[in-house]
Coordinates of C-alpha atoms in Angstrom, one line a residue:
X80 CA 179.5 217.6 154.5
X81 CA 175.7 216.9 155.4
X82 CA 175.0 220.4 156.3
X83 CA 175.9 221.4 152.7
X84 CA 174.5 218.3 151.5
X85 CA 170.9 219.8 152.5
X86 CA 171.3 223.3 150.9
X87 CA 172.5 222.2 147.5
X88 CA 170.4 221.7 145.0
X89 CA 170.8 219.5 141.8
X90 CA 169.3 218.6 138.3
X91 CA 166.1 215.7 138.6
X92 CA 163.6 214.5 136.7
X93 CA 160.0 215.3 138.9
X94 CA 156.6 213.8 138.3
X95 CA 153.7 215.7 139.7
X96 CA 150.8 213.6 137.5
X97 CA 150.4 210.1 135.9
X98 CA 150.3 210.1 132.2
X99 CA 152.1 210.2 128.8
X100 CA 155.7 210.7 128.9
X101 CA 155.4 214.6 128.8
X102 CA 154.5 214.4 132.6
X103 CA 158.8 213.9 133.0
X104 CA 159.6 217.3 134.1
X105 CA 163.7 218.5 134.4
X106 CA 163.8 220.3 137.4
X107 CA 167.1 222.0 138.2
X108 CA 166.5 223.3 141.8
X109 CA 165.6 220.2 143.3
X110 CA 167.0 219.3 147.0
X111 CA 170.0 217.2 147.0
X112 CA 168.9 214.5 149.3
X113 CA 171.0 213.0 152.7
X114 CA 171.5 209.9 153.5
X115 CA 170.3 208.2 156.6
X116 CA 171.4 205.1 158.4
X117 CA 172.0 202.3 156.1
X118 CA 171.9 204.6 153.2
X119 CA 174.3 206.2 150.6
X120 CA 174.3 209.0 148.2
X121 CA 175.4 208.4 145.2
X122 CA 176.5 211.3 142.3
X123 CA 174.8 209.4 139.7
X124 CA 177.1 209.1 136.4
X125 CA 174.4 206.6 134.3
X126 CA 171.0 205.7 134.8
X127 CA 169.3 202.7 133.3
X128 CA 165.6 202.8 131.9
X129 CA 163.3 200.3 132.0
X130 CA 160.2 199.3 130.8
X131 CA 158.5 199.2 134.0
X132 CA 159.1 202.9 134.4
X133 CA 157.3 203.7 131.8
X134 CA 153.6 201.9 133.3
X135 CA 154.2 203.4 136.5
X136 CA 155.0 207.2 135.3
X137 CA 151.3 206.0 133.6
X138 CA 149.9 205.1 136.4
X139 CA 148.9 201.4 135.3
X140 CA 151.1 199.9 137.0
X141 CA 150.1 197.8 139.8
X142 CA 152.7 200.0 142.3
X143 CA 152.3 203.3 142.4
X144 CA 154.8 205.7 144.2
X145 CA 153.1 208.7 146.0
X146 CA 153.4 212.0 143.9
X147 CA 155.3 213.8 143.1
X148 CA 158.6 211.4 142.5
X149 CA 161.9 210.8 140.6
X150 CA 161.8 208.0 138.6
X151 CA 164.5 205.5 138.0
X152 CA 166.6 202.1 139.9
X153 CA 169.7 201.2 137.9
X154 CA 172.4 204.1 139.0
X155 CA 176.4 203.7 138.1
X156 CA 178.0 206.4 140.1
X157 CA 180.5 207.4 142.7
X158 CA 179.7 207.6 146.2
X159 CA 179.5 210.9 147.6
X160 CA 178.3 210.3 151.1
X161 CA 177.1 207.6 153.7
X162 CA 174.5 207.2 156.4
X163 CA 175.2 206.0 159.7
X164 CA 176.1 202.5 160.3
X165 CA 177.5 202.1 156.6
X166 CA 180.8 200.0 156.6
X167 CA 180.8 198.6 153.3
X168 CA 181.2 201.9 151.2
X169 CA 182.7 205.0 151.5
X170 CA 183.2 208.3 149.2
X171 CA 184.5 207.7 146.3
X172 CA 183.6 203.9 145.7
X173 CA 182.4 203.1 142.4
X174 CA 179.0 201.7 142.7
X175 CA 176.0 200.6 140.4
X176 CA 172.8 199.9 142.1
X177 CA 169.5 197.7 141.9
X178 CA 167.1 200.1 143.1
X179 CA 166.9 203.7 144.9
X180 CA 165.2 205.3 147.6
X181 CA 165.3 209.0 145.8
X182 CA 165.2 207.9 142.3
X183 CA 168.0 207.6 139.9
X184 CA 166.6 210.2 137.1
X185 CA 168.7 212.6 138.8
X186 CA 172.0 214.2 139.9
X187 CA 172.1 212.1 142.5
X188 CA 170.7 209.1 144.4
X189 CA 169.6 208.0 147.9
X190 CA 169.9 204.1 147.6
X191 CA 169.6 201.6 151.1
X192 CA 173.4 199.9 151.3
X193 CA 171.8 196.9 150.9
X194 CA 170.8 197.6 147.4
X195 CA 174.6 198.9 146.4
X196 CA 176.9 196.8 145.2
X197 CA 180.5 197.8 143.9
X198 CA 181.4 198.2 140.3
X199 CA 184.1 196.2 138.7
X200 CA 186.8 198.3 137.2
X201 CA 186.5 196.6 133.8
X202 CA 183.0 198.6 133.5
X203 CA 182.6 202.0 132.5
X204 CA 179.4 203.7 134.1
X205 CA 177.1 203.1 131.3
X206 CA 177.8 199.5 131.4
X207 CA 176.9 200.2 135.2
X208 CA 174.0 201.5 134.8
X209 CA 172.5 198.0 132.7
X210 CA 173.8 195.6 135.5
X211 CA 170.5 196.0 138.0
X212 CA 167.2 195.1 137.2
X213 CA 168.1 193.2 133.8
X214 CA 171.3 190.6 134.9
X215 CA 169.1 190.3 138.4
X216 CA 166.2 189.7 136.7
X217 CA 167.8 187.6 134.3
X218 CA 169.3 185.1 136.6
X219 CA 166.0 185.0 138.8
X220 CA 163.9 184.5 135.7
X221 CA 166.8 181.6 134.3
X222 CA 167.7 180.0 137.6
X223 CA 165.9 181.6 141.2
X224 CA 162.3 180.8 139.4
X225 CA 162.9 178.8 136.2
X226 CA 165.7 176.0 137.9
X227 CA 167.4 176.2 134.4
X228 CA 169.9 173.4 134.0
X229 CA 173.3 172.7 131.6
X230 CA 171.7 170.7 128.7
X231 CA 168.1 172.4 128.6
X232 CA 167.1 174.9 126.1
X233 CA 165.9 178.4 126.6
X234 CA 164.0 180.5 124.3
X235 CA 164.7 184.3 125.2
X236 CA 161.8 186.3 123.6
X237 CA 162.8 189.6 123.1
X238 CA 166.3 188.4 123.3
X239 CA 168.2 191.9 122.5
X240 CA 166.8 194.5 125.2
X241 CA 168.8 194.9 128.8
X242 CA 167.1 191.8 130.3
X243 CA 166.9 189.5 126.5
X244 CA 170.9 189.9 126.6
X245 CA 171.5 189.7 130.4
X246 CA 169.3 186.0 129.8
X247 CA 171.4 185.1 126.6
X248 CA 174.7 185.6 128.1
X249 CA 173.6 183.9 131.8
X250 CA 172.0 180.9 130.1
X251 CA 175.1 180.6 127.8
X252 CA 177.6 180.7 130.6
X253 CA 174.9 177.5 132.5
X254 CA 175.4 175.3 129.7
X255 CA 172.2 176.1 128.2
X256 CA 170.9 175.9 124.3
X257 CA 169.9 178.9 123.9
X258 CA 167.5 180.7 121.2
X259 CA 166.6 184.0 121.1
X260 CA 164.2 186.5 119.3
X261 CA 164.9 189.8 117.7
X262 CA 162.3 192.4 115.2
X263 CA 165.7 193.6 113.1
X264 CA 168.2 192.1 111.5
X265 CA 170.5 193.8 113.5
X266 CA 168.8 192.6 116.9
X267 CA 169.6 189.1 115.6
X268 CA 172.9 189.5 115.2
X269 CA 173.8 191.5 118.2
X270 CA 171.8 188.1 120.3
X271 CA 174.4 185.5 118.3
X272 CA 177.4 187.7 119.7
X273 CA 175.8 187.5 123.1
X274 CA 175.2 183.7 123.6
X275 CA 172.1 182.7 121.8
X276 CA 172.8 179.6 119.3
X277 CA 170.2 180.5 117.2
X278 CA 168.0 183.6 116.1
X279 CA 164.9 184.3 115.0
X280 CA 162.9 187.3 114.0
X281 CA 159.4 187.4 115.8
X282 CA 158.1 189.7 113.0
X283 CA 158.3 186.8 110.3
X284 CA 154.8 185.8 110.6
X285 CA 156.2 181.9 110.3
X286 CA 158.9 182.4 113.6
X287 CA 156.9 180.1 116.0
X288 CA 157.4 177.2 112.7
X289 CA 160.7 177.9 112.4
X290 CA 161.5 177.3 116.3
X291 CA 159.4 174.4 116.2
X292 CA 161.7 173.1 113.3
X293 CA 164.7 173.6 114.9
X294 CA 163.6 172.3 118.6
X295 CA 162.2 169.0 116.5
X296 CA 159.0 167.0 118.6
X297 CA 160.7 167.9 121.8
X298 CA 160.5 171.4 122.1
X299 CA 161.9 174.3 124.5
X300 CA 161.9 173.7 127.8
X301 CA 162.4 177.4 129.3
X302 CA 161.0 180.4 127.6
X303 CA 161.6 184.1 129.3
X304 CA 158.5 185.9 128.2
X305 CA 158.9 190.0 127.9
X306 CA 155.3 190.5 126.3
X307 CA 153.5 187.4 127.4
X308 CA 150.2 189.5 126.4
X309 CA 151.3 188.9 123.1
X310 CA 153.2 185.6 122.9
X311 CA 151.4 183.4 126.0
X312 CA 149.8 181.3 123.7
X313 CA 151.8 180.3 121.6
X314 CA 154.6 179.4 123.9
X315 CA 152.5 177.2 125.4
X316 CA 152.8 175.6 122.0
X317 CA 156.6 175.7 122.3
X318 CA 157.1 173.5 125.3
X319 CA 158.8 170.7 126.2
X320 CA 157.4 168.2 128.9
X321 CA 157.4 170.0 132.1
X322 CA 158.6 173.3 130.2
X323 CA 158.2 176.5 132.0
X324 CA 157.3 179.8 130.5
X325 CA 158.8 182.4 132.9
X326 CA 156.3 185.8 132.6
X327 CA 158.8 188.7 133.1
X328 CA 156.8 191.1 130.7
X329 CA 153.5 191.9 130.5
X330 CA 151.5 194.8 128.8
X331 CA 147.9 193.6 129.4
X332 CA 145.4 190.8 128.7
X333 CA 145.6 187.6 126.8
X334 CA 143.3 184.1 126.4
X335 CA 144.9 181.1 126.7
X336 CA 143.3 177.6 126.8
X337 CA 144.9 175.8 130.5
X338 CA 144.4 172.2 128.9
X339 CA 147.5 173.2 126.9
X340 CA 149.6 173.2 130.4
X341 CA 148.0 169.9 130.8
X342 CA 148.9 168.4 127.7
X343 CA 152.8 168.7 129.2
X344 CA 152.4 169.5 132.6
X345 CA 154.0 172.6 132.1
X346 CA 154.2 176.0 133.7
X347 CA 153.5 179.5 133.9
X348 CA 155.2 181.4 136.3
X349 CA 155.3 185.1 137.1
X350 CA 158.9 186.7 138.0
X351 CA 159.1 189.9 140.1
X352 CA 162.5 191.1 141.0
X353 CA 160.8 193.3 143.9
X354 CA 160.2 190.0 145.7
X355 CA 163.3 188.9 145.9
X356 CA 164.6 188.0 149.6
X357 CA 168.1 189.2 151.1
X358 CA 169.3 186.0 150.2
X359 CA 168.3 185.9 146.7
X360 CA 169.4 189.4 145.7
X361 CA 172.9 188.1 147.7
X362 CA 173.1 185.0 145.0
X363 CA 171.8 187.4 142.0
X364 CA 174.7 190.3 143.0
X365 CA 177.3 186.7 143.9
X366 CA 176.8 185.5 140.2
X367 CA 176.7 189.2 138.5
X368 CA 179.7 189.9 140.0
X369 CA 181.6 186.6 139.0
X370 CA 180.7 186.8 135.8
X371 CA 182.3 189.9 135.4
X372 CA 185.0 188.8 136.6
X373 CA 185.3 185.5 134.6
X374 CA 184.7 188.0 131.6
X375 CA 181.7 186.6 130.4
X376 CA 178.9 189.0 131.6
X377 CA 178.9 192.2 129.5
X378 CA 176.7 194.4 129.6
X379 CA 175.7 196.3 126.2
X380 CA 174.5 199.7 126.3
X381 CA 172.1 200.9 123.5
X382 CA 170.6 204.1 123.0
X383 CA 171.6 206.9 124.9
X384 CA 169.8 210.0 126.2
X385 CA 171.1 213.1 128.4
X386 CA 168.7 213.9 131.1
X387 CA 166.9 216.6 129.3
X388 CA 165.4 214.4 126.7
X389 CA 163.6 211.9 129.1
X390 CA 160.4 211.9 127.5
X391 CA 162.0 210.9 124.1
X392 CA 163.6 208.0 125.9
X393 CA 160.3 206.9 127.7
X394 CA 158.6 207.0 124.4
X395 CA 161.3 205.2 122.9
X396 CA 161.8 202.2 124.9
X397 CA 157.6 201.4 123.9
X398 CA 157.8 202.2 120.7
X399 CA 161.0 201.6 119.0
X400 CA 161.6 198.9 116.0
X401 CA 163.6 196.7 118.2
X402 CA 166.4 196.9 120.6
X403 CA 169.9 196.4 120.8
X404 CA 171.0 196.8 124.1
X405 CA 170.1 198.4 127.6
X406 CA 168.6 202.2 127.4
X407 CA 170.1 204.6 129.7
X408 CA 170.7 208.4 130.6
X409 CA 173.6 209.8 130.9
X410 CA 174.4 212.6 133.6

């Protein structure tokens, strides 16, 4: 199986040079890759796509891979092949994934076993493919980081992308009040059917008044920030004593003035899923999975883009009106 493993060669996504998404090139001769010890291929079904792809494929990101590479973590697939010393899977197991070794843009995917986790039957692949990064980073942001408790409130900004929605529905399921925000009317309303009590619309130039209404003099005491460049300042205007705003997103600069933290002793802290120990990503894949299970985690899919228009996804996922749901590619 190896042995024809190496000579076949599959569709991928290749970048030679950082820039604009036009650097995404579809190859269609590109080496399948092989597994090694601890590792699993995986014939890749649905790939998610994430923000953070798009600042590395710039080359502003603060992680750079070495060129050229295939872009891409989230995978929903089927096992195909495993490495040596690989007991937890074999071919044919239906897997999503939280990062890969090869890149998930593709055919298919080298992942480490470790990073592979099996895929309910109540999912379809696309559903799959929105599980990773956003529900992990969701529940690190909420609860790993933030120490969210039943009976606090949680302001999800940018409440109706893959990790918004992932924070809404964890949040809800913790006993949490939870408020979101949305640009479109139709944002808001897919946030109320995921968990969020209450919506607002962050383009309404009075939305920071309106949340300040409905929290009264107490405020919020958890907000998970996706463009903290833009909205930093004036969550620190949101809080509650000892609030915490949890920094998942960030697309560049911003001045704040620190005597607000002082004023309530509260927080700013930076979440980065890639920091994550064994342990954490252990609890993270624990509480994904249960929730599953218990039928309240569900992922929802939004736009979707065959591998051929990759660029138009890329360019998307910064500049679309608002969205509803996790991006992915279908293969």
């Amino acid at each position: 199986v190896v042995m024809a493993a190496t000579r076949s060669v599959m569709r991928a996504v290749r970048v030679f040079e950082f820039g604009g998404p036009e650097v995404l090139k579809l190859q269609s001769d590109v080496l399948v890759p092989v597994p090694k010890e601890n590792q699993v291929l995986i014939k890749v079904h649905a790939c998610g796509v994430n923000p953070v792809e798009t600042y590395i494929r710039s080359g502003t990101y603060a992680r750079t891979p070495a060129l050229p590479y295939t872009p891409g973590s989230d995978v929903a697939g089927v096992i195909e092949d495993v490495g040596e010393h690989v007991t937890a899977f074999k071919k044919g197991d239906r897997v999503f994934t939280l990062e890969t070794v090869s890149g998930g843009y593709a055919e298919y995917a080298v992942a480490a076993a470790n990073r592979v986790f099996p895929l309910p039957d109540k999912l379809n692949f696309r559903q799959g493919a929105a599980l990773g990064v956003p529900y992990f980073t969701a529940y690190r942001a909420l609860l790993q980081k933030g120490c969210a408790k039943a009976g606090e409130s949680v302001l999800v900004h940018g409440a109706s992308g893959g990790v918004g929605l992932a924070a809404c529905q964890i949040a809800r399921a913790c006993g949490l009040n939870v408020l979101g925000t949305a640009g479109t009317e139709e944002g808001m309303n897919v946030i109320l059917r995921n968990g969020a009590h209450q919506a607002f619309n962050h383009r309404d130039p009075n939305y920071t008044e309106r949340i300040k209404e409905y929290t009264g003099p107490r405020g919020v005491d958890i907000i998970i920030e996706m463009l903290s460049n833009v909205n930093l300042d004036a969550d620190l205007q949101l809080l509650s004593c000892a609030g915490r705003v949890m920094v998942v997103g960030c697309r560049g600069r911003i001045e704040i003035n620190p005597r607000d933290t002082m004023r309530k002793e509260s927080s700013i802290i930076g979440v980065s899923l890639f920091l994550a120990t064994e342990e954490e990503r252990h609890e993270c894949a624990t509480a994904v999975l249960d929730g599953i299970e218990a039928g309240w985690l569900k992922p929802v899919v939004g736009l979707e883009y065959p591998l051929e228009k990759v660029a138009k996804a890329h360019e998307d996922i910064i500049c679309s009106s608002g969205a509803q749901g996790k991006m992915v590619l279908l293969l």
